[in-house]
Short mmCIF file of C-alpha atoms in Angstrom, two decimals:
data_model
loop_
_atom_site.label_atom_id
_atom_site.label_comp_id
_atom_site.label_asym_id
_atom_site.label_seq_id
_atom_site.Cartn_x
_atom_site.Cartn_y
_atom_site.Cartn_z
CA MET A 1 -5.75 5.52 -29.89
CA ARG A 2 -5.74 2.02 -29.91
CA ALA A 3 -8.62 0.36 -31.04
CA PRO A 4 -10.36 -2.57 -28.37
CA ASP A 5 -8.73 -5.49 -29.84
CA LEU A 6 -8.78 -7.19 -26.14
CA VAL A 7 -11.47 -9.48 -24.63
CA LEU A 8 -12.41 -10.67 -21.54
CA ASP A 9 -14.28 -13.75 -20.42
CA VAL A 10 -15.29 -12.57 -17.05
CA GLY A 11 -17.08 -15.19 -14.65
CA GLY A 12 -16.76 -19.13 -14.51
CA GLY A 13 -19.44 -21.30 -16.75
CA ASP A 14 -21.08 -19.56 -19.70
CA PRO A 15 -19.05 -15.97 -18.89
CA VAL A 16 -19.87 -12.56 -19.31
CA ARG A 17 -17.88 -11.09 -22.11
CA LEU A 18 -15.73 -7.72 -22.16
CA ARG A 19 -14.31 -6.15 -25.24
CA CYS A 20 -11.59 -3.33 -24.27
CA ALA A 21 -8.52 -1.90 -25.53
CA ALA A 22 -6.53 -1.78 -21.42
CA VAL A 23 -6.99 -3.39 -18.68
CA LEU A 24 -5.78 -1.43 -15.58
CA PHE A 25 -5.20 -3.11 -12.28
CA ASP A 26 -4.94 -1.65 -8.65
CA MET A 27 -2.31 -3.29 -6.61
CA ASP A 28 -2.87 -4.77 -3.29
CA GLY A 29 -5.90 -6.57 -2.99
CA THR A 30 -6.29 -6.94 -6.38
CA LEU A 31 -3.02 -8.19 -8.36
CA VAL A 32 -0.87 -8.79 -5.20
CA ASP A 33 -2.65 -10.47 -1.42
CA SER A 34 -0.66 -8.22 1.12
CA HIS A 35 -3.42 -7.55 3.38
CA ALA A 36 -1.99 -9.20 6.07
CA CYS A 37 1.24 -6.51 5.48
CA VAL A 38 -0.95 -3.94 5.10
CA GLU A 39 -3.36 -4.81 8.57
CA TRP A 40 -0.25 -5.34 10.47
CA LYS A 41 1.64 -2.09 8.57
CA TRP A 42 -1.83 0.11 10.88
CA ARG A 43 -2.36 -2.11 13.51
CA THR A 44 1.12 -1.19 14.48
CA TRP A 45 1.21 2.37 13.94
CA CYS A 46 -2.65 3.17 15.55
CA ALA A 47 -1.19 1.31 19.14
CA GLY A 48 1.41 3.94 18.68
CA HIS A 49 -0.85 6.72 19.08
CA GLY A 50 -3.45 5.53 21.11
CA LEU A 51 -6.24 4.79 17.92
CA ASP A 52 -8.76 2.49 17.54
CA ALA A 53 -6.81 0.00 14.28
CA ASP A 54 -11.17 -1.40 13.42
CA ALA A 55 -11.87 1.46 12.93
CA LEU A 56 -9.13 2.90 10.70
CA LEU A 57 -9.08 -0.20 8.83
CA ALA A 58 -12.66 1.09 7.82
CA VAL A 59 -11.74 3.80 6.14
CA ALA A 60 -8.12 3.18 5.02
CA HIS A 61 -8.57 0.39 2.50
CA GLY A 62 -8.24 1.80 -1.06
CA ARG A 63 -7.34 5.00 0.59
CA PRO A 64 -4.06 7.20 -0.85
CA GLN A 65 -2.10 7.00 3.51
CA ALA A 66 -2.00 10.78 3.45
CA GLU A 67 -6.37 10.72 3.44
CA THR A 68 -6.75 8.25 5.95
CA VAL A 69 -4.19 9.73 7.81
CA ARG A 70 -6.04 13.15 7.87
CA ILE A 71 -9.72 11.05 8.73
CA VAL A 72 -8.71 9.19 11.96
CA ALA A 73 -5.64 11.79 12.98
CA PRO A 74 -5.91 15.07 11.79
CA GLU A 75 -4.26 16.78 14.29
CA LEU A 76 -0.48 14.68 13.71
CA ASP A 77 1.41 15.99 11.22
CA THR A 78 0.77 13.53 7.86
CA GLU A 79 4.47 13.91 6.54
CA ARG A 80 6.34 12.78 9.44
CA GLU A 81 3.38 9.88 9.47
CA LEU A 82 3.95 8.42 6.35
CA ASP A 83 7.46 9.02 6.62
CA HIS A 84 7.09 6.35 9.40
CA LEU A 85 4.19 4.55 7.79
CA THR A 86 6.56 4.02 5.19
CA ARG A 87 9.48 2.72 6.85
CA LEU A 88 6.94 0.09 8.30
CA GLU A 89 5.30 -0.97 5.12
CA GLU A 90 8.46 -1.60 3.41
CA GLY A 91 10.10 -3.72 5.72
CA CYS A 92 7.05 -6.21 5.59
CA THR A 93 7.53 -8.56 2.99
CA THR A 94 5.98 -11.69 4.59
CA GLY A 95 3.05 -13.58 2.81
CA ILE A 96 3.12 -11.68 -0.14
CA VAL A 97 1.54 -13.32 -2.89
CA GLU A 98 0.16 -13.37 -6.22
CA VAL A 99 -3.40 -12.91 -5.91
CA PRO A 100 -4.94 -16.29 -7.54
CA GLY A 101 -5.08 -16.05 -11.75
CA ALA A 102 -3.04 -12.71 -11.75
CA SER A 103 0.27 -14.49 -13.12
CA ALA A 104 -1.59 -15.71 -15.59
CA LEU A 105 -4.11 -13.01 -16.33
CA LEU A 106 -0.43 -10.92 -17.17
CA ASP A 107 1.58 -13.45 -18.60
CA ALA A 108 -1.78 -13.17 -21.45
CA LEU A 109 -2.32 -9.70 -21.77
CA PRO A 110 0.05 -8.11 -24.94
CA ALA A 111 2.58 -5.52 -23.55
CA GLY A 112 1.03 -2.62 -23.47
CA THR A 113 -2.66 -3.41 -23.25
CA TRP A 114 -2.26 -3.16 -19.04
CA ALA A 115 -1.33 -0.55 -16.24
CA VAL A 116 -1.71 -0.18 -12.92
CA VAL A 117 -2.70 2.47 -10.54
CA THR A 118 -2.38 2.41 -6.68
CA SER A 119 -2.05 4.81 -3.75
CA ALA A 120 0.96 2.80 -3.29
CA TRP A 121 4.34 3.96 -3.50
CA ARG A 122 6.50 3.72 -6.86
CA ARG A 123 8.80 1.82 -4.60
CA LEU A 124 6.28 -0.05 -2.54
CA LEU A 125 4.31 -1.59 -5.72
CA ARG A 126 8.54 -2.74 -7.52
CA ILE A 127 8.71 -4.63 -3.51
CA ARG A 128 5.18 -5.88 -3.62
CA MET A 129 4.99 -7.09 -7.07
CA GLY A 130 8.37 -7.79 -7.15
CA CYS A 131 7.98 -10.60 -3.90
CA ALA A 132 5.00 -11.60 -5.15
CA GLY A 133 6.78 -12.66 -8.65
CA LEU A 134 4.97 -10.68 -11.15
CA PRO A 135 6.09 -8.41 -13.58
CA LEU A 136 5.96 -4.83 -13.69
CA PRO A 137 4.40 -2.75 -16.48
CA ALA A 138 5.18 -0.46 -18.70
CA VAL A 139 2.66 2.24 -17.32
CA THR A 140 2.12 2.68 -13.80
CA VAL A 141 0.81 5.70 -11.78
CA THR A 142 1.55 5.71 -8.16
CA ALA A 143 1.21 8.05 -5.85
CA ASP A 144 4.47 9.39 -6.45
CA ASP A 145 2.83 10.94 -9.49
CA PRO A 146 1.16 14.17 -9.84
CA VAL A 147 -2.46 13.03 -9.40
CA ASP A 148 -5.62 13.07 -7.08
CA GLY A 149 -5.46 9.24 -4.51
CA LYS A 150 -9.29 6.96 -5.16
CA PRO A 151 -12.05 7.66 -5.69
CA SER A 152 -10.85 11.14 -8.07
CA PRO A 153 -11.37 8.75 -11.48
CA HIS A 154 -6.99 11.04 -12.09
CA GLY A 155 -5.15 8.16 -12.18
CA TYR A 156 -7.06 6.17 -13.85
CA LEU A 157 -7.62 8.86 -16.38
CA SER A 158 -4.07 9.53 -16.77
CA ALA A 159 -2.62 5.81 -17.10
CA ALA A 160 -5.52 5.59 -20.39
CA ALA A 161 -4.15 8.68 -21.97
CA ARG A 162 -0.43 7.49 -21.31
CA LEU A 163 -1.52 4.15 -22.85
CA GLY A 164 -2.76 6.04 -25.58
CA VAL A 165 -6.82 3.87 -25.03
CA ARG A 166 -10.00 6.03 -24.70
CA PRO A 167 -11.02 5.77 -20.45
CA ALA A 168 -14.17 4.26 -22.32
CA ASP A 169 -12.47 1.13 -24.03
CA CYS A 170 -10.96 0.34 -19.81
CA VAL A 171 -11.11 -1.89 -18.49
CA VAL A 172 -10.94 -1.43 -14.44
CA VAL A 173 -10.28 -4.58 -11.68
CA GLU A 174 -10.56 -3.24 -8.60
CA ASP A 175 -11.14 -4.76 -5.44
CA THR A 176 -12.77 -2.06 -3.68
CA PRO A 177 -15.65 0.10 -2.92
CA VAL A 178 -12.94 3.11 -2.97
CA GLY A 179 -11.64 1.57 -6.04
CA LEU A 180 -13.95 0.81 -8.55
CA ALA A 181 -15.96 4.68 -7.34
CA ALA A 182 -12.66 5.27 -8.85
CA GLY A 183 -12.82 3.99 -12.49
CA GLN A 184 -16.63 4.56 -12.67
CA ALA A 185 -16.25 8.72 -12.27
CA ALA A 186 -13.38 7.99 -15.27
CA GLY A 187 -15.79 6.08 -17.30
CA MET A 188 -14.59 2.92 -17.29
CA ARG A 189 -15.70 -0.37 -16.56
CA THR A 190 -14.80 -2.10 -13.85
CA ILE A 191 -14.71 -5.46 -12.53
CA ALA A 192 -14.39 -6.20 -9.02
CA LEU A 193 -12.53 -8.79 -6.94
CA ALA A 194 -14.39 -9.87 -3.52
CA THR A 195 -10.80 -10.23 -2.46
CA THR A 196 -11.38 -7.32 0.66
CA PHE A 197 -14.53 -6.64 0.48
CA PRO A 198 -17.63 -8.37 0.77
CA ALA A 199 -19.38 -8.98 -3.01
CA ASP A 200 -22.10 -6.72 -1.44
CA ARG A 201 -20.79 -4.07 -0.56
CA LEU A 202 -19.21 -4.07 -4.12
CA PRO A 203 -20.44 -1.18 -6.38
CA ALA A 204 -19.31 -3.46 -9.68
CA GLY A 205 -22.27 -5.00 -12.12
CA LEU A 206 -19.14 -8.10 -12.36
CA VAL A 207 -18.31 -9.60 -9.35
CA VAL A 208 -15.80 -12.73 -8.90
CA PRO A 209 -13.54 -14.30 -5.85
CA ASP A 210 -10.54 -13.38 -7.80
CA LEU A 211 -8.65 -12.68 -10.74
CA THR A 212 -8.92 -17.03 -12.30
CA GLN A 213 -12.40 -15.77 -13.31
CA VAL A 214 -11.11 -13.16 -15.07
CA ARG A 215 -9.65 -14.78 -18.95
CA LEU A 216 -8.29 -13.48 -22.23
CA HIS A 217 -10.93 -14.84 -24.50
CA ARG A 218 -8.20 -17.01 -27.68
CA PRO A 219 -10.09 -17.17 -30.68
CA GLY A 220 -10.72 -20.80 -31.64
CA GLY A 221 -10.86 -21.75 -28.35
CA GLY A 222 -13.52 -22.94 -27.86
CA GLY A 223 -16.29 -19.72 -27.99
CA PRO A 224 -16.94 -16.78 -30.04
CA SER A 225 -13.86 -14.71 -32.20
CA PRO A 226 -13.55 -11.15 -30.73
CA ALA A 227 -14.00 -10.89 -34.21
CA THR A 228 -17.29 -11.80 -34.99
CA GLY A 229 -18.38 -12.50 -31.67
CA PRO A 230 -20.66 -11.31 -29.30
CA ASP A 231 -20.36 -8.20 -26.53
CA ARG A 232 -22.13 -8.77 -23.58
CA LYS A 233 -21.14 -5.53 -21.07
CA GLU A 234 -21.84 -5.25 -17.84
#
């Protein structure tokens, strides 16, 4: 298992310092701002079925699409609806950009120390990361993989195993209560981004506005070095 030799500075001013071996990210709302496309997809789909889009959006964020469909319309053929939803979302690229700070953080992280764990399909991950101008990691866990969706911890545990790190040495970055619950259930520390939900609805010890307040600590940059400095955890 790789040693926890990364140090993250979280927050502004006097940042909290987290020592870890890997950083595991959600995609939508965490690395990629795709809110416009996600909302358009669900509102279009709801209009076609006479469903309340606002009620659906209240439960959809962070969940696999199949689970959302089963929650709001259990009478529908889930597989057929997933095909329709996939066509809708793959056809929408308008307004997709990086969450502020995403490219700077990913560029700073060494190869093999980060992964993406998302309820999106792998093809959609590639489309949205590409539209946002973000790199793809060596390890991704998507809806194509045989793991239970969030809030199950399975996706995050799978990513840790594939990176060769202990769950306790991982930091999860998420924007939804469901995703944060998955990271916490995996025994990982969590950082919440208030990009989708208000801060008071995010069950994490560390909540920041976006990724501009999550930085890789650099020895000699004015703070203690990773080898000797304090490890202030949530």
